[in-house]
PDB file of C-alpha atoms in Angstrom:
ATOM      1  CA  MET A 182      14.818   9.533   6.555  1.00 90.00           C
ATOM      2  CA  GLU A 183      13.308  12.962   6.838  1.00 94.00           C
ATOM      3  CA  ILE A 184       9.910  14.601   6.430  1.00 95.00           C
ATOM      4  CA  ALA A 185       9.448  15.653   2.791  1.00 96.00           C
ATOM      5  CA  ASN A 186       7.367  18.818   2.668  1.00 96.00           C
ATOM      6  CA  ASP A 187       7.690  19.135  -1.117  1.00 96.00           C
ATOM      7  CA  LEU A 188       6.308  15.620  -1.466  1.00 97.00           C
ATOM      8  CA  ILE A 189       3.399  16.428   0.837  1.00 97.00           C
ATOM      9  CA  ALA A 190       2.544  19.392  -1.394  1.00 97.00           C
ATOM     10  CA  PHE A 191       2.875  17.281  -4.529  1.00 97.00           C
ATOM     11  CA  ILE A 192       0.616  14.494  -3.189  1.00 97.00           C
ATOM     12  CA  GLN A 193      -2.044  16.974  -2.108  1.00 95.00           C
ATOM     13  CA  ASP A 194      -2.031  18.392  -5.627  1.00 94.00           C
ATOM     14  CA  TRP A 195      -2.025  14.874  -7.117  1.00 94.00           C
ATOM     15  CA  ILE A 196      -5.056  13.783  -5.089  1.00 91.00           C
ATOM     16  CA  ASP A 197      -6.914  16.950  -6.057  1.00 87.00           C
ATOM     17  CA  LYS A 198      -6.214  16.825  -9.778  1.00 86.00           C
ATOM     18  CA  SER A 199      -4.896  13.530 -11.105  1.00 86.00           C
ATOM     19  CA  HIS A 200      -8.261  11.882 -11.714  1.00 80.00           C
ATOM     20  CA  PHE A 201      -9.173  14.645 -14.159  1.00 82.00           C
ATOM     21  CA  ASP A 202      -5.791  15.138 -15.765  1.00 89.00           C
ATOM     22  CA  LEU A 203      -4.285  12.385 -17.911  1.00 92.00           C
ATOM     23  CA  ALA A 204      -1.275  14.543 -18.774  1.00 95.00           C
ATOM     24  CA  MET A 205      -0.461  14.759 -15.073  1.00 95.00           C
ATOM     25  CA  VAL A 206      -0.792  10.976 -14.736  1.00 95.00           C
ATOM     26  CA  ASP A 207       1.457  10.441 -17.741  1.00 96.00           C
ATOM     27  CA  LYS A 208       4.058  12.857 -16.391  1.00 97.00           C
ATOM     28  CA  HIS A 209       4.191  11.609 -12.811  1.00 97.00           C
ATOM     29  CA  TRP A 210       4.256   7.858 -13.325  1.00 97.00           C
ATOM     30  CA  SER A 211       7.755   6.542 -13.893  1.00 98.00           C
ATOM     31  CA  ARG A 212       8.457   4.619 -17.106  1.00 97.00           C
ATOM     32  CA  GLN A 213      10.988   2.374 -15.403  1.00 96.00           C
ATOM     33  CA  LYS A 214      10.640  -1.402 -15.392  1.00 95.00           C
ATOM     34  CA  GLY A 215       8.948  -2.603 -12.224  1.00 96.00           C
ATOM     35  CA  VAL A 216       6.405   0.194 -11.868  1.00 98.00           C
ATOM     36  CA  LEU A 217       3.279  -1.148 -10.129  1.00 98.00           C
ATOM     37  CA  GLY A 218      -0.164   0.264  -9.386  1.00 97.00           C
ATOM     38  CA  ILE A 219      -2.553  -1.543  -7.033  1.00 97.00           C
ATOM     39  CA  PHE A 220      -6.024  -0.060  -7.047  1.00 94.00           C
ATOM     40  CA  THR A 221      -9.157  -1.045  -5.160  1.00 90.00           C
ATOM     41  CA  ALA A 222     -10.700  -3.693  -7.441  1.00 89.00           C
ATOM     42  CA  PRO A 223      -9.455  -7.305  -7.554  1.00 88.00           C
ATOM     43  CA  HIS A 224      -8.206  -7.127 -11.142  1.00 89.00           C
ATOM     44  CA  THR A 225      -6.343  -3.841 -10.674  1.00 92.00           C
ATOM     45  CA  TRP A 226      -2.784  -5.058 -10.130  1.00 96.00           C
ATOM     46  CA  LEU A 227      -1.266  -3.069 -12.977  1.00 97.00           C
ATOM     47  CA  GLU A 228       2.320  -3.358 -14.120  1.00 97.00           C
ATOM     48  CA  GLY A 229       3.956  -0.733 -16.298  1.00 97.00           C
ATOM     49  CA  HIS A 230       3.298   2.860 -17.268  1.00 97.00           C
ATOM     50  CA  GLN A 231       0.959   2.095 -20.183  1.00 97.00           C
ATOM     51  CA  ALA A 232      -1.349  -0.256 -18.228  1.00 97.00           C
ATOM     52  CA  ILE A 233      -1.673   2.356 -15.495  1.00 96.00           C
ATOM     53  CA  LEU A 234      -2.372   5.164 -17.940  1.00 95.00           C
ATOM     54  CA  ASP A 235      -5.048   2.998 -19.596  1.00 95.00           C
ATOM     55  CA  HIS A 236      -6.641   2.409 -16.191  1.00 93.00           C
ATOM     56  CA  TYR A 237      -6.917   6.146 -15.547  1.00 91.00           C
ATOM     57  CA  ARG A 238      -8.231   6.716 -19.048  1.00 90.00           C
ATOM     58  CA  GLN A 239     -11.055   4.213 -18.503  1.00 87.00           C
ATOM     59  CA  ALA A 240     -11.882   5.448 -15.007  1.00 76.00           C
ATOM     60  CA  LEU A 241     -11.817   9.179 -15.709  1.00 69.00           C
ATOM     61  CA  PRO A 242     -14.768  10.788 -13.878  1.00 67.00           C
ATOM     62  CA  THR A 243     -16.200  14.218 -14.403  1.00 65.00           C
ATOM     63  CA  LYS A 244     -15.641  16.876 -11.756  1.00 64.00           C
ATOM     64  CA  ASP A 245     -19.348  16.720 -10.890  1.00 66.00           C
ATOM     65  CA  GLU A 246     -19.032  13.054  -9.913  1.00 72.00           C
ATOM     66  CA  TYR A 247     -16.847  13.478  -6.875  1.00 76.00           C
ATOM     67  CA  ARG A 248     -14.961  15.641  -4.426  1.00 84.00           C
ATOM     68  CA  VAL A 249     -12.009  14.496  -2.392  1.00 88.00           C
ATOM     69  CA  VAL A 250     -10.510  15.645   0.892  1.00 91.00           C
ATOM     70  CA  VAL A 251      -7.394  14.293   2.565  1.00 93.00           C
ATOM     71  CA  ASN A 252      -7.771  13.395   6.242  1.00 89.00           C
ATOM     72  CA  HIS A 253      -4.178  12.501   6.877  1.00 91.00           C
ATOM     73  CA  LEU A 254      -1.017  12.844   4.832  1.00 96.00           C
ATOM     74  CA  ASP A 255       2.606  12.300   5.658  1.00 95.00           C
ATOM     75  CA  ALA A 256       5.660  11.883   3.492  1.00 98.00           C
ATOM     76  CA  TYR A 257       9.291  11.014   4.028  1.00 97.00           C
ATOM     77  CA  CYS A 258      12.298  10.802   1.756  1.00 97.00           C
ATOM     78  CA  GLU A 259      15.869   9.658   1.669  1.00 96.00           C
ATOM     79  CA  GLY A 260      18.123  10.216  -1.308  1.00 95.00           C
ATOM     80  CA  SER A 261      16.111  10.029  -4.521  1.00 96.00           C
ATOM     81  CA  VAL A 262      13.249   7.995  -3.032  1.00 98.00           C
ATOM     82  CA  GLY A 263      10.175   9.277  -1.228  1.00 98.00           C
ATOM     83  CA  TRP A 264       7.209   7.530   0.341  1.00 98.00           C
ATOM     84  CA  VAL A 265       3.781   8.658   1.466  1.00 98.00           C
ATOM     85  CA  ALA A 266       0.759   7.540   3.475  1.00 98.00           C
ATOM     86  CA  ALA A 267      -2.599   9.273   3.208  1.00 97.00           C
ATOM     87  CA  GLN A 268      -6.305   8.836   3.845  1.00 95.00           C
ATOM     88  CA  PRO A 269      -8.176  10.384   0.917  1.00 93.00           C
ATOM     89  CA  VAL A 270     -11.935  10.565   1.473  1.00 92.00           C
ATOM     90  CA  PHE A 271     -13.986  10.578  -1.719  1.00 87.00           C
ATOM     91  CA  MET A 272     -17.488  12.027  -1.830  1.00 87.00           C
ATOM     92  CA  LEU A 273     -18.990  10.219  -4.805  1.00 82.00           C
ATOM     93  CA  ALA A 274     -22.227  11.429  -6.341  1.00 79.00           C
ATOM     94  CA  ASN A 275     -23.678   7.942  -6.780  1.00 77.00           C
ATOM     95  CA  ILE A 276     -22.296   6.214  -3.665  1.00 79.00           C
ATOM     96  CA  GLY A 277     -21.586   8.747  -0.930  1.00 84.00           C
ATOM     97  CA  ARG A 278     -18.537   8.932   1.308  1.00 87.00           C
ATOM     98  CA  VAL A 279     -15.729   6.413   0.736  1.00 88.00           C
ATOM     99  CA  THR A 280     -12.620   6.517   2.915  1.00 89.00           C
ATOM    100  CA  THR A 281      -9.545   5.071   1.273  1.00 93.00           C
ATOM    101  CA  ARG A 282      -6.010   4.316   2.379  1.00 96.00           C
ATOM    102  CA  PHE A 283      -3.173   5.288   0.100  1.00 97.00           C
ATOM    103  CA  THR A 284       0.537   4.499   0.251  1.00 98.00           C
ATOM    104  CA  ALA A 285       3.133   4.984  -2.461  1.00 98.00           C
ATOM    105  CA  VAL A 286       6.818   5.028  -3.305  1.00 98.00           C
ATOM    106  CA  LEU A 287       8.135   7.753  -5.589  1.00 98.00           C
ATOM    107  CA  HIS A 288      11.416   8.184  -7.344  1.00 97.00           C
ATOM    108  CA  ARG A 289      12.903  11.529  -8.259  1.00 97.00           C
ATOM    109  CA  GLU A 290      13.641  11.563 -11.978  1.00 96.00           C
ATOM    110  CA  GLY A 291      14.642  14.670 -13.897  1.00 95.00           C
ATOM    111  CA  GLY A 292      13.784  16.811 -10.871  1.00 94.00           C
ATOM    112  CA  GLU A 293      10.180  15.488 -10.656  1.00 96.00           C
ATOM    113  CA  TRP A 294       8.570  12.998  -8.287  1.00 98.00           C
ATOM    114  CA  LYS A 295       7.377   9.933 -10.204  1.00 98.00           C
ATOM    115  CA  PHE A 296       5.372   7.027  -8.818  1.00 98.00           C
ATOM    116  CA  VAL A 297       7.034   3.629  -8.902  1.00 98.00           C
ATOM    117  CA  GLN A 298       4.660   1.823  -6.523  1.00 98.00           C
ATOM    118  CA  TYR A 299       1.121   2.915  -5.694  1.00 98.00           C
ATOM    119  CA  HIS A 300      -1.446   1.212  -3.473  1.00 98.00           C
ATOM    120  CA  ILE A 301      -4.937   2.508  -2.803  1.00 96.00           C
ATOM    121  CA  SER A 302      -7.509   0.427  -0.959  1.00 95.00           C
ATOM    122  CA  VAL A 303     -10.921   0.531   0.625  1.00 93.00           C
ATOM    123  CA  ALA A 304     -11.100  -0.870   4.148  1.00 89.00           C
ATOM    124  CA  VAL A 305     -13.006  -4.097   4.743  1.00 87.00           C
ATOM    125  CA  PRO A 306     -14.582  -4.218   8.217  1.00 87.00           C
ATOM    126  CA  ASP A 307     -13.573  -7.165  10.411  1.00 83.00           C
ATOM    127  CA  GLU A 308     -17.158  -8.453  10.447  1.00 85.00           C
ATOM    128  CA  GLU A 309     -17.131  -8.650   6.642  1.00 83.00           C
ATOM    129  CA  PHE A 310     -13.738 -10.413   6.778  1.00 79.00           C
ATOM    130  CA  TYR A 311     -15.147 -12.995   9.221  1.00 79.00           C
ATOM    131  CA  ARG A 312     -18.137 -13.538   6.940  1.00 81.00           C
ATOM    132  CA  MET A 313     -15.742 -14.163   4.041  1.00 78.00           C
ATOM    133  CA  ALA A 314     -13.726 -16.498   6.247  1.00 75.00           C
ATOM    134  CA  GLN A 315     -16.819 -18.581   6.982  1.00 74.00           C
ATOM    135  CA  LEU A 316     -18.394 -18.598   3.540  1.00 68.00           C
ATOM    136  CA  GLY A 317     -15.564 -18.024   1.120  1.00 59.00           C
TER     137      GLY A 317
ATOM    138  CA  MET B 194      15.692   1.257  -8.851  1.00 93.00           C
ATOM    139  CA  GLN B 195      16.717  -2.357  -9.076  1.00 97.00           C
ATOM    140  CA  PRO B 196      15.255  -5.740  -8.120  1.00 98.00           C
ATOM    141  CA  CYS B 197      16.137  -6.773  -4.565  1.00 98.00           C
ATOM    142  CA  ASP B 198      16.247 -10.475  -3.683  1.00 98.00           C
ATOM    143  CA  GLU B 199      17.260  -9.682  -0.114  1.00 97.00           C
ATOM    144  CA  LEU B 200      13.898  -8.006   0.542  1.00 97.00           C
ATOM    145  CA  LYS B 201      12.037 -10.801  -1.216  1.00 97.00           C
ATOM    146  CA  ASN B 202      13.663 -13.265   1.154  1.00 96.00           C
ATOM    147  CA  ILE B 203      12.781 -11.185   4.215  1.00 95.00           C
ATOM    148  CA  VAL B 204       9.109 -11.224   3.205  1.00 95.00           C
ATOM    149  CA  LEU B 205       9.116 -14.946   2.346  1.00 94.00           C
ATOM    150  CA  GLN B 206      10.827 -15.856   5.616  1.00 91.00           C
ATOM    151  CA  HIS B 207       8.234 -13.800   7.455  1.00 88.00           C
ATOM    152  CA  TYR B 208       5.341 -15.633   5.769  1.00 90.00           C
ATOM    153  CA  ASN B 209       6.936 -19.010   6.523  1.00 88.00           C
ATOM    154  CA  LYS B 210       6.785 -18.211  10.239  1.00 84.00           C
ATOM    155  CA  PHE B 211       2.990 -17.994  10.065  1.00 81.00           C
ATOM    156  CA  HIS B 212       2.866 -21.768   9.544  1.00 78.00           C
ATOM    157  CA  THR B 213       3.964 -22.287  13.122  1.00 77.00           C
ATOM    158  CA  GLY B 214       2.638 -19.082  14.643  1.00 72.00           C
ATOM    159  CA  GLU B 215       6.153 -17.846  15.447  1.00 72.00           C
ATOM    160  CA  GLN B 216       5.972 -14.573  13.549  1.00 73.00           C
ATOM    161  CA  ALA B 217       5.892 -12.234  16.568  1.00 71.00           C
ATOM    162  CA  HIS B 218       9.667 -11.996  16.990  1.00 73.00           C
ATOM    163  CA  SER B 219      10.368 -11.489  13.306  1.00 72.00           C
ATOM    164  CA  ILE B 220       7.725  -8.755  13.197  1.00 74.00           C
ATOM    165  CA  GLU B 221       9.159  -6.975  16.230  1.00 74.00           C
ATOM    166  CA  ASP B 222      12.698  -7.250  14.868  1.00 79.00           C
ATOM    167  CA  THR B 223      11.698  -5.936  11.456  1.00 87.00           C
ATOM    168  CA  TYR B 224       9.895  -2.711  12.378  1.00 88.00           C
ATOM    169  CA  SER B 225      11.816   0.518  12.416  1.00 91.00           C
ATOM    170  CA  ARG B 226      11.799   2.427  15.689  1.00 87.00           C
ATOM    171  CA  GLN B 227      11.939   5.755  13.854  1.00 89.00           C
ATOM    172  CA  GLU B 228       9.164   8.319  13.645  1.00 90.00           C
ATOM    173  CA  GLY B 229       6.912   7.784  10.620  1.00 92.00           C
ATOM    174  CA  VAL B 230       6.192   4.060  10.819  1.00 94.00           C
ATOM    175  CA  VAL B 231       2.656   3.243   9.612  1.00 95.00           C
ATOM    176  CA  ILE B 232       0.744  -0.041   9.602  1.00 94.00           C
ATOM    177  CA  ILE B 233      -2.521  -0.164   7.669  1.00 95.00           C
ATOM    178  CA  SER B 234      -4.598  -3.316   7.836  1.00 92.00           C
ATOM    179  CA  ASN B 235      -8.029  -4.369   6.561  1.00 88.00           C
ATOM    180  CA  ASP B 236     -10.479  -2.882   9.035  1.00 89.00           C
ATOM    181  CA  PRO B 237     -11.359   0.834   8.797  1.00 90.00           C
ATOM    182  CA  ASN B 238      -9.973   1.335  12.312  1.00 90.00           C
ATOM    183  CA  GLU B 239      -6.676  -0.353  11.559  1.00 92.00           C
ATOM    184  CA  TRP B 240      -4.404   2.603  10.845  1.00 94.00           C
ATOM    185  CA  PHE B 241      -1.569   2.513  13.358  1.00 94.00           C
ATOM    186  CA  ASP B 242       1.113   5.171  13.423  1.00 92.00           C
ATOM    187  CA  ASP B 243       2.280   5.319  17.019  1.00 89.00           C
ATOM    188  CA  ARG B 244       4.592   2.886  18.745  1.00 85.00           C
ATOM    189  CA  CYS B 245       2.106   1.837  21.397  1.00 87.00           C
ATOM    190  CA  SER B 246      -0.724   0.877  19.030  1.00 88.00           C
ATOM    191  CA  ILE B 247       1.747  -0.807  16.664  1.00 85.00           C
ATOM    192  CA  ASP B 248       3.066  -2.967  19.510  1.00 83.00           C
ATOM    193  CA  VAL B 249      -0.488  -3.924  20.512  1.00 84.00           C
ATOM    194  CA  PHE B 250      -1.330  -4.808  16.894  1.00 81.00           C
ATOM    195  CA  ILE B 251       1.807  -6.953  16.525  1.00 77.00           C
ATOM    196  CA  LYS B 252       1.088  -8.823  19.754  1.00 77.00           C
ATOM    197  CA  ALA B 253      -2.528  -9.441  18.714  1.00 76.00           C
ATOM    198  CA  GLY B 254      -1.537 -11.170  15.480  1.00 68.00           C
ATOM    199  CA  GLY B 255       1.843 -12.466  16.528  1.00 62.00           C
ATOM    200  CA  SER B 256       0.871 -16.066  17.204  1.00 64.00           C
ATOM    201  CA  SER B 257      -1.910 -16.749  14.690  1.00 70.00           C
ATOM    202  CA  GLN B 258      -1.204 -19.903  12.711  1.00 75.00           C
ATOM    203  CA  LEU B 259      -1.994 -19.321   9.066  1.00 80.00           C
ATOM    204  CA  ASP B 260      -1.158 -21.001   5.796  1.00 87.00           C
ATOM    205  CA  ILE B 261      -0.078 -18.272   3.376  1.00 91.00           C
ATOM    206  CA  GLU B 262       0.374 -19.071  -0.301  1.00 93.00           C
ATOM    207  CA  VAL B 263       2.339 -16.426  -2.205  1.00 95.00           C
ATOM    208  CA  GLN B 264       1.214 -15.775  -5.798  1.00 92.00           C
ATOM    209  CA  ASN B 265       3.309 -12.744  -6.707  1.00 93.00           C
ATOM    210  CA  LEU B 266       6.105 -11.062  -4.862  1.00 98.00           C
ATOM    211  CA  VAL B 267       8.185  -8.229  -6.258  1.00 98.00           C
ATOM    212  CA  ALA B 268      10.907  -6.254  -4.502  1.00 98.00           C
ATOM    213  CA  TYR B 269      12.972  -3.243  -5.508  1.00 98.00           C
ATOM    214  CA  CYS B 270      15.402  -0.911  -3.833  1.00 97.00           C
ATOM    215  CA  GLU B 271      17.386   2.201  -4.442  1.00 97.00           C
ATOM    216  CA  GLY B 272      20.004   3.365  -2.007  1.00 96.00           C
ATOM    217  CA  SER B 273      18.792   2.890   1.536  1.00 96.00           C
ATOM    218  CA  VAL B 274      15.094   2.506   0.654  1.00 98.00           C
ATOM    219  CA  GLY B 275      13.381  -0.665  -0.555  1.00 98.00           C
ATOM    220  CA  TRP B 276       9.814  -1.688  -1.304  1.00 98.00           C
ATOM    221  CA  THR B 277       7.867  -4.868  -1.951  1.00 98.00           C
ATOM    222  CA  ALA B 278       4.425  -5.856  -3.179  1.00 98.00           C
ATOM    223  CA  ASP B 279       2.717  -9.210  -3.064  1.00 98.00           C
ATOM    224  CA  ARG B 280      -0.508 -11.033  -3.666  1.00 96.00           C
ATOM    225  CA  VAL B 281      -1.132 -13.929  -1.317  1.00 95.00           C
ATOM    226  CA  THR B 282      -3.946 -16.294  -0.443  1.00 93.00           C
ATOM    227  CA  VAL B 283      -4.541 -16.781   3.262  1.00 89.00           C
ATOM    228  CA  LYS B 284      -5.785 -20.366   3.536  1.00 87.00           C
ATOM    229  CA  LEU B 285      -8.032 -21.027   6.488  1.00 83.00           C
ATOM    230  CA  PRO B 286      -8.543 -24.403   8.192  1.00 81.00           C
ATOM    231  CA  ASN B 287     -12.063 -24.654   6.742  1.00 84.00           C
ATOM    232  CA  GLY B 288     -10.647 -24.573   3.209  1.00 85.00           C
ATOM    233  CA  VAL B 289     -11.602 -20.987   2.466  1.00 87.00           C
ATOM    234  CA  GLY B 290      -8.890 -18.905   0.795  1.00 88.00           C
ATOM    235  CA  ILE B 291      -8.900 -15.122   1.158  1.00 89.00           C
ATOM    236  CA  PRO B 292      -6.906 -13.097  -1.404  1.00 91.00           C
ATOM    237  CA  VAL B 293      -4.859 -10.351   0.226  1.00 94.00           C
ATOM    238  CA  ARG B 294      -2.494  -7.746  -1.243  1.00 96.00           C
ATOM    239  CA  HIS B 295       0.407  -6.272   0.730  1.00 97.00           C
ATOM    240  CA  THR B 296       2.851  -3.495   0.052  1.00 98.00           C
ATOM    241  CA  ARG B 297       5.810  -2.756   2.290  1.00 98.00           C
ATOM    242  CA  ILE B 298       8.411  -0.019   2.420  1.00 98.00           C
ATOM    243  CA  PHE B 299      11.759  -0.624   4.105  1.00 97.00           C
ATOM    244  CA  HIS B 300      14.524   1.666   5.255  1.00 96.00           C
ATOM    245  CA  GLN B 301      18.071   0.489   5.835  1.00 96.00           C
ATOM    246  CA  GLU B 302      19.184   1.201   9.391  1.00 95.00           C
ATOM    247  CA  ASP B 303      22.572   0.073  10.777  1.00 93.00           C
ATOM    248  CA  GLY B 304      22.912  -2.353   7.891  1.00 93.00           C
ATOM    249  CA  ALA B 305      19.505  -3.998   8.350  1.00 95.00           C
ATOM    250  CA  TRP B 306      16.272  -3.497   6.430  1.00 97.00           C
ATOM    251  CA  LYS B 307      13.579  -2.089   8.724  1.00 96.00           C
ATOM    252  CA  LEU B 308       9.912  -1.778   7.860  1.00 95.00           C
ATOM    253  CA  VAL B 309       8.464   1.747   7.811  1.00 96.00           C
ATOM    254  CA  HIS B 310       5.162   1.055   5.990  1.00 96.00           C
ATOM    255  CA  LEU B 311       2.911  -1.974   5.777  1.00 95.00           C
ATOM    256  CA  HIS B 312      -0.334  -1.698   3.814  1.00 97.00           C
ATOM    257  CA  THR B 313      -2.598  -4.749   3.779  1.00 95.00           C
ATOM    258  CA  CYS B 314      -5.847  -4.909   1.853  1.00 95.00           C
ATOM    259  CA  ILE B 315      -8.524  -7.146   0.477  1.00 91.00           C
ATOM    260  CA  ALA B 316      -9.633  -6.080  -2.969  1.00 83.00           C
ATOM    261  CA  VAL B 317     -13.219  -4.848  -3.226  1.00 79.00           C
ATOM    262  CA  LEU B 318     -15.374  -5.108  -6.322  1.00 74.00           C
ATOM    263  CA  ASN B 319     -16.369  -1.657  -7.550  1.00 73.00           C
ATOM    264  CA  GLU B 320     -20.056  -2.479  -7.148  1.00 68.00           C
ATOM    265  CA  ARG B 321     -19.454  -3.354  -3.456  1.00 70.00           C
ATOM    266  CA  ILE B 322     -17.859  -0.001  -2.576  1.00 70.00           C
ATOM    267  CA  GLY B 323     -20.076   2.004  -0.285  1.00 65.00           C
ATOM    268  CA  LYS B 324     -22.367  -0.977   0.468  1.00 61.00           C
TER     269      LYS B 324
END
C-alpha cells in the first residue's frame, strides 16, 4: 500500500464541490453492485448508485448554507483500489460548526476514482453514549 | 470488486469473541503494523492513527463483555484490498440496545487480511446535529 497523492487531491476537490454538483456525484459513484453509502442519519444506509444520487438530490444545500474545511486527510492505494480517511469540518449557517469523520473505499474505473463504500459520521461524546446506555 | 465471505467470517468471529470478553488477541492479531492505520470510534476524541494510541485503545476495550447482534454485514474485495460494512445492535445487560454502524478496510499482508481502517459510529438524527 502506498500514499495516493492523486486521491488526496480528488477527495479535497470532492469535499469542496460534491454537495453542490450532482453531475460530479453521478460521475464519481460507481454503478457496480454492492456500492454502499452510510451517512450521518439513522436511515441513511443507502445501497446502489440511484439511492445515493437521490440522497444528494434531496440534501442539496445552497453555497450560502455552509462552508467546509478539511482538518485531516490521508489516502492510500494498492492496485485499482484506494481508501481515504478525513475530518471535514462543516460550518453550517443554521447550526454552526460540525466536525465529521469520513472514510471511503474507491475503485478506479475508466481512469477515474469512483466510490464503492462511503461512511460519514458525526461523533457522539462518551457522556451521551452513557446516557443512551442507561435510558435507551 | 466481488463479495468476500472470508472477510465476513473474520468480522463475525471477532464479534463472537465479545460474548466472553476475549477479543483483545483477535484485535491485536488483525491490525496491520503498516503506516496509515486509522481507528475512528464514537467520541470526538477517538481518532487514533499512531501505534501507541491504537494499542492503548485496543487494551481499553479488549476485555469488555458485550452481546452484539449483527443485522447486516457485507464484504467485498478486489486484489489485495477488502472492505466490510455492518449494522449491529450492542445489547447491554440492562436490556438497552444501541445501534452501531461499522466500516472496515483490510489489506492482505503475507497471506492474511489485516485491518487498516475501522470506523465506528452511532447514527445521529439530523435535528440532533450541533446540539
